[in-house]
mmCIF file of C-alpha atoms in Angstrom:
data_model
loop_
_atom_site.group_PDB
_atom_site.id
_atom_site.type_symbol
_atom_site.label_atom_id
_atom_site.label_comp_id
_atom_site.label_asym_id
_atom_site.label_seq_id
_atom_site.Cartn_x
_atom_site.Cartn_y
_atom_site.Cartn_z
ATOM 1 C CA MET A 1 10.728 -37.887 -25.594
ATOM 2 C CA LYS A 2 8.309 -37.255 -22.570
ATOM 3 C CA LYS A 3 9.296 -36.067 -19.401
ATOM 4 C CA ILE A 4 7.073 -37.549 -16.191
ATOM 5 C CA LEU A 5 6.985 -37.383 -12.474
ATOM 6 C CA LEU A 6 5.789 -39.853 -10.963
ATOM 7 C CA ILE A 7 4.109 -38.989 -7.217
ATOM 8 C CA SER A 8 1.555 -41.263 -5.103
ATOM 9 C CA ASP A 9 -0.005 -40.831 -1.852
ATOM 10 C CA THR A 10 0.583 -37.406 -1.604
ATOM 11 C CA HIS A 11 -2.548 -37.249 1.316
ATOM 12 C CA GLY A 12 -3.916 -33.947 1.464
ATOM 13 C CA TYR A 13 -0.298 -32.018 1.271
ATOM 14 C CA LEU A 14 2.018 -30.487 -1.639
ATOM 15 C CA ASP A 15 5.287 -30.602 -0.762
ATOM 16 C CA PRO A 16 7.031 -28.038 -2.087
ATOM 17 C CA ARG A 17 10.820 -30.163 -2.555
ATOM 18 C CA LEU A 18 8.110 -31.603 -5.652
ATOM 19 C CA MET A 19 8.105 -28.074 -7.569
ATOM 20 C CA PRO A 20 10.940 -28.020 -9.650
ATOM 21 C CA HIS A 21 10.621 -31.064 -10.021
ATOM 22 C CA ILE A 22 7.149 -30.537 -10.716
ATOM 23 C CA THR A 23 9.077 -27.355 -13.628
ATOM 24 C CA TRP A 24 10.827 -30.530 -14.758
ATOM 25 C CA ALA A 25 8.254 -33.015 -15.675
ATOM 26 C CA ASP A 26 5.907 -32.577 -19.411
ATOM 27 C CA GLU A 27 2.915 -34.402 -16.588
ATOM 28 C CA VAL A 28 2.708 -35.511 -13.863
ATOM 29 C CA TRP A 29 1.719 -38.465 -13.302
ATOM 30 C CA HIS A 30 0.028 -39.358 -9.544
ATOM 31 C CA ALA A 31 -1.150 -42.793 -8.662
ATOM 32 C CA GLY A 32 -3.405 -42.319 -5.555
ATOM 33 C CA ASP A 33 -4.607 -40.896 -2.545
ATOM 34 C CA ILE A 34 -4.378 -37.330 -3.175
ATOM 35 C CA GLY A 35 -6.252 -36.529 -0.291
ATOM 36 C CA LYS A 36 -7.262 -33.646 -1.333
ATOM 37 C CA GLU A 37 -8.653 -31.181 -5.369
ATOM 38 C CA SER A 38 -6.457 -28.996 -4.434
ATOM 39 C CA VAL A 39 -3.864 -31.068 -3.889
ATOM 40 C CA LEU A 40 -4.588 -31.913 -7.249
ATOM 41 C CA ASP A 41 -5.919 -28.768 -9.397
ATOM 42 C CA ALA A 42 -1.979 -26.729 -7.778
ATOM 43 C CA ILE A 43 -0.660 -29.898 -10.634
ATOM 44 C CA GLU A 44 -2.973 -29.286 -12.792
ATOM 45 C CA ALA A 45 -2.372 -25.819 -13.324
ATOM 46 C CA LEU A 46 1.178 -25.524 -13.566
ATOM 47 C CA LYS A 47 1.422 -29.310 -15.552
ATOM 48 C CA PRO A 48 -1.139 -31.228 -17.524
ATOM 49 C CA VAL A 49 -1.546 -34.891 -14.389
ATOM 50 C CA ARG A 50 -2.391 -38.585 -15.519
ATOM 51 C CA ALA A 51 -4.196 -39.323 -12.338
ATOM 52 C CA VAL A 52 -6.700 -42.025 -10.230
ATOM 53 C CA TRP A 53 -8.125 -42.145 -7.623
ATOM 54 C CA GLY A 54 -7.245 -44.291 -4.262
ATOM 55 C CA ASN A 55 -8.497 -45.883 -1.934
ATOM 56 C CA ILE A 56 -8.533 -42.299 0.663
ATOM 57 C CA ASP A 57 -10.388 -39.645 -2.053
ATOM 58 C CA SER A 58 -13.245 -38.824 -1.547
ATOM 59 C CA GLY A 59 -16.127 -39.302 -3.914
ATOM 60 C CA GLU A 60 -15.911 -35.921 -4.988
ATOM 61 C CA MET A 61 -12.482 -37.410 -6.308
ATOM 62 C CA ARG A 62 -14.176 -40.577 -7.103
ATOM 63 C CA ARG A 63 -16.335 -38.751 -8.956
ATOM 64 C CA ARG A 64 -13.635 -36.722 -11.252
ATOM 65 C CA LEU A 65 -10.960 -39.228 -11.493
ATOM 66 C CA LYS A 66 -10.613 -43.376 -12.894
ATOM 67 C CA GLU A 67 -10.209 -45.884 -10.478
ATOM 68 C CA GLU A 68 -7.571 -47.518 -14.147
ATOM 69 C CA LEU A 69 -6.114 -45.439 -16.257
ATOM 70 C CA ARG A 70 -4.502 -47.603 -19.284
ATOM 71 C CA PHE A 71 -3.247 -45.072 -21.727
ATOM 72 C CA ASP A 72 -0.102 -44.991 -24.725
ATOM 73 C CA CYS A 73 2.959 -42.516 -23.860
ATOM 74 C CA GLU A 74 5.386 -42.226 -26.518
ATOM 75 C CA GLY A 75 4.371 -45.924 -27.805
ATOM 76 C CA MET A 76 4.600 -47.399 -24.151
ATOM 77 C CA ASP A 77 1.729 -48.758 -23.204
ATOM 78 C CA VAL A 78 1.327 -47.879 -19.303
ATOM 79 C CA TRP A 79 -1.163 -49.288 -16.568
ATOM 80 C CA MET A 80 -2.059 -46.771 -13.656
ATOM 81 C CA THR A 81 -3.977 -47.541 -10.691
ATOM 82 C CA HIS A 82 -3.322 -47.161 -7.497
ATOM 83 C CA ILE A 83 -3.509 -50.809 -5.416
ATOM 84 C CA GLY A 84 -1.540 -52.739 -7.545
ATOM 85 C CA GLY A 85 0.911 -55.198 -5.051
ATOM 86 C CA TYR A 86 3.808 -55.501 -7.240
ATOM 87 C CA PRO A 87 5.569 -59.823 -9.154
ATOM 88 C CA GLY A 88 4.780 -62.741 -7.906
ATOM 89 C CA ARG A 89 1.852 -60.510 -5.306
ATOM 90 C CA TYR A 90 -0.189 -58.441 -7.784
ATOM 91 C CA ASP A 91 -3.638 -57.725 -6.171
ATOM 92 C CA ARG A 92 -6.431 -60.264 -6.873
ATOM 93 C CA ARG A 93 -9.049 -57.342 -8.392
ATOM 94 C CA ILE A 94 -6.054 -57.745 -11.708
ATOM 95 C CA VAL A 95 -4.050 -60.225 -11.605
ATOM 96 C CA GLU A 96 -5.416 -62.185 -14.406
ATOM 97 C CA ARG A 97 -6.392 -58.888 -16.680
ATOM 98 C CA LEU A 98 -2.422 -58.678 -16.215
ATOM 99 C CA LYS A 99 -1.606 -62.008 -17.133
ATOM 100 C CA LYS A 100 -3.972 -61.735 -19.713
ATOM 101 C CA ASP A 101 -2.963 -58.567 -21.496
ATOM 102 C CA PRO A 102 -0.246 -56.820 -19.315
ATOM 103 C CA PRO A 103 1.152 -53.130 -20.531
ATOM 104 C CA GLY A 104 4.867 -52.296 -20.989
ATOM 105 C CA MET A 105 4.795 -50.265 -17.803
ATOM 106 C CA PHE A 106 2.338 -51.176 -15.186
ATOM 107 C CA ILE A 107 2.092 -47.517 -11.484
ATOM 108 C CA CYS A 108 0.855 -49.011 -8.761
ATOM 109 C CA GLY A 109 0.542 -46.568 -5.308
ATOM 110 C CA HIS A 110 -0.656 -47.451 -2.161
ATOM 111 C CA SER A 111 1.997 -49.382 -0.186
ATOM 112 C CA HIS A 112 4.201 -46.261 1.047
ATOM 113 C CA ILE A 113 6.882 -48.582 -0.570
ATOM 114 C CA LEU A 114 9.051 -47.562 -3.495
ATOM 115 C CA LYS A 115 9.959 -50.087 -6.256
ATOM 116 C CA VAL A 116 10.944 -50.832 -9.341
ATOM 117 C CA ILE A 117 11.241 -53.975 -10.927
ATOM 118 C CA TYR A 118 11.321 -56.038 -14.073
ATOM 119 C CA ASP A 119 9.107 -58.512 -13.910
ATOM 120 C CA LYS A 120 10.392 -60.964 -16.416
ATOM 121 C CA ASN A 121 6.846 -63.517 -15.775
ATOM 122 C CA LEU A 122 5.514 -60.428 -17.500
ATOM 123 C CA GLN A 123 6.938 -58.912 -19.597
ATOM 124 C CA LEU A 124 6.900 -55.433 -17.540
ATOM 125 C CA LEU A 125 8.898 -52.755 -15.715
ATOM 126 C CA HIS A 126 6.396 -52.342 -12.419
ATOM 127 C CA VAL A 127 6.616 -49.079 -11.012
ATOM 128 C CA ASN A 128 5.829 -47.978 -7.609
ATOM 129 C CA PRO A 129 6.933 -44.521 -6.753
ATOM 130 C CA GLY A 130 6.567 -44.490 -3.073
ATOM 131 C CA ALA A 131 4.679 -42.020 -0.919
ATOM 132 C CA ALA A 132 4.910 -37.983 -1.383
ATOM 133 C CA GLY A 133 2.963 -36.971 1.760
ATOM 134 C CA LYS A 134 3.629 -37.117 5.302
ATOM 135 C CA HIS A 135 1.185 -39.667 6.975
ATOM 136 C CA GLY A 136 1.707 -43.110 6.977
ATOM 137 C CA ILE A 137 4.255 -45.410 7.486
ATOM 138 C CA HIS A 138 7.177 -44.208 5.877
ATOM 139 C CA HIS A 139 10.881 -42.534 6.670
ATOM 140 C CA VAL A 140 12.100 -40.663 3.029
ATOM 141 C CA ILE A 141 9.476 -38.583 0.928
ATOM 142 C CA THR A 142 9.825 -40.597 -2.552
ATOM 143 C CA ALA A 143 9.028 -39.770 -6.768
ATOM 144 C CA ILE A 144 10.080 -40.337 -9.440
ATOM 145 C CA ARG A 145 11.444 -38.611 -12.619
ATOM 146 C CA MET A 146 12.092 -40.419 -16.464
ATOM 147 C CA GLU A 147 11.858 -40.185 -19.748
ATOM 148 C CA ILE A 148 9.864 -42.524 -22.136
ATOM 149 C CA ASP A 149 10.900 -42.134 -25.382
ATOM 150 C CA GLN A 150 9.957 -44.679 -28.564
ATOM 151 C CA GLY A 151 8.519 -46.866 -26.032
ATOM 152 C CA LYS A 152 11.110 -47.935 -23.631
ATOM 153 C CA VAL A 153 12.080 -45.421 -20.070
ATOM 154 C CA LYS A 154 15.406 -44.347 -20.810
ATOM 155 C CA GLU A 155 16.225 -42.119 -18.050
ATOM 156 C CA LEU A 156 14.940 -42.898 -14.419
ATOM 157 C CA SER A 157 15.975 -41.472 -11.115
ATOM 158 C CA ILE A 158 14.726 -41.636 -7.913
ATOM 159 C CA VAL A 159 14.244 -37.753 -5.931
ATOM 160 C CA GLU A 160 13.971 -39.201 -1.945
ATOM 161 C CA TRP A 161 14.296 -36.261 1.139
ATOM 162 C CA PRO A 162 14.323 -38.006 4.407
ATOM 163 C CA ARG A 163 10.522 -36.850 6.538
ATOM 164 C CA LYS A 164 11.292 -35.436 9.090
ATOM 165 C CA ASN A 165 12.754 -32.765 7.110
ATOM 166 C CA ILE A 166 8.974 -31.894 5.937
ATOM 167 C CA SER A 167 8.352 -27.900 7.460
ATOM 168 C CA GLY A 168 12.340 -27.942 7.229
ATOM 169 C CA SER A 169 13.043 -24.527 4.754
ATOM 170 C CA ASP A 170 17.141 -25.553 4.793
ATOM 171 C CA PRO A 171 17.868 -25.678 1.736
ATOM 172 C CA SER A 172 20.049 -29.177 2.634
ATOM 173 C CA ASN A 173 17.173 -30.781 2.796
ATOM 174 C CA GLU A 174 16.859 -30.305 -1.733
ATOM 175 C CA PRO A 175 15.650 -33.958 -2.908
ATOM 176 C CA THR A 176 18.924 -35.614 -4.961
ATOM 177 C CA PRO A 177 18.481 -38.185 -7.620
ATOM 178 C CA ARG A 178 19.826 -41.543 -5.878
ATOM 179 C CA LEU A 179 19.585 -43.350 -9.027
ATOM 180 C CA SER A 180 19.281 -42.996 -12.238
ATOM 181 C CA GLY A 181 19.950 -45.179 -15.834
ATOM 182 C CA SER A 182 17.951 -47.618 -17.379
ATOM 183 C CA PRO A 183 16.033 -49.896 -15.701
ATOM 184 C CA GLU A 184 16.319 -53.091 -16.097
ATOM 185 C CA GLY A 185 15.321 -54.960 -18.932
ATOM 186 C CA GLN A 186 13.843 -51.936 -20.462
ATOM 187 C CA GLU A 187 17.971 -52.009 -22.993
#
């Protein structure tokens, strides 16, 4: 069993409210738009990281990371990229490859909109963790905690907090789980 913290779109800012969740995780996965190498370095100093570069990431970040990762996590075939779309509207650059060889889990970022959808057509779990940074159109900072075991997502919970309180140190701003359980279609 492996505990994963999934984030995306930090845009150069590592919110301190993520720290307990980074500590909880066995690995941190970042679906791109990291923004600054210092963000990646800070996470890597604490936990193993799997990350892809996003459209705002610098040339140095693009040399350091790949645009896509495909890997096995506890028997789950995972494909992660930054710009991927969503079920029924996958990005044109990957849709044919997804159809030809779908993973068990497809992860992307970019939209700043959290989505966890079981794609019945491709029989894969589509996951977008939303945005964990302070730049963009989103009103809520989000991240996903999940446990993967024997090729299945056993637990999945969403942590979120208002973006407007991003600089506050008030403990009431601590993120709280919004949902948990096994994603539909994974049972």
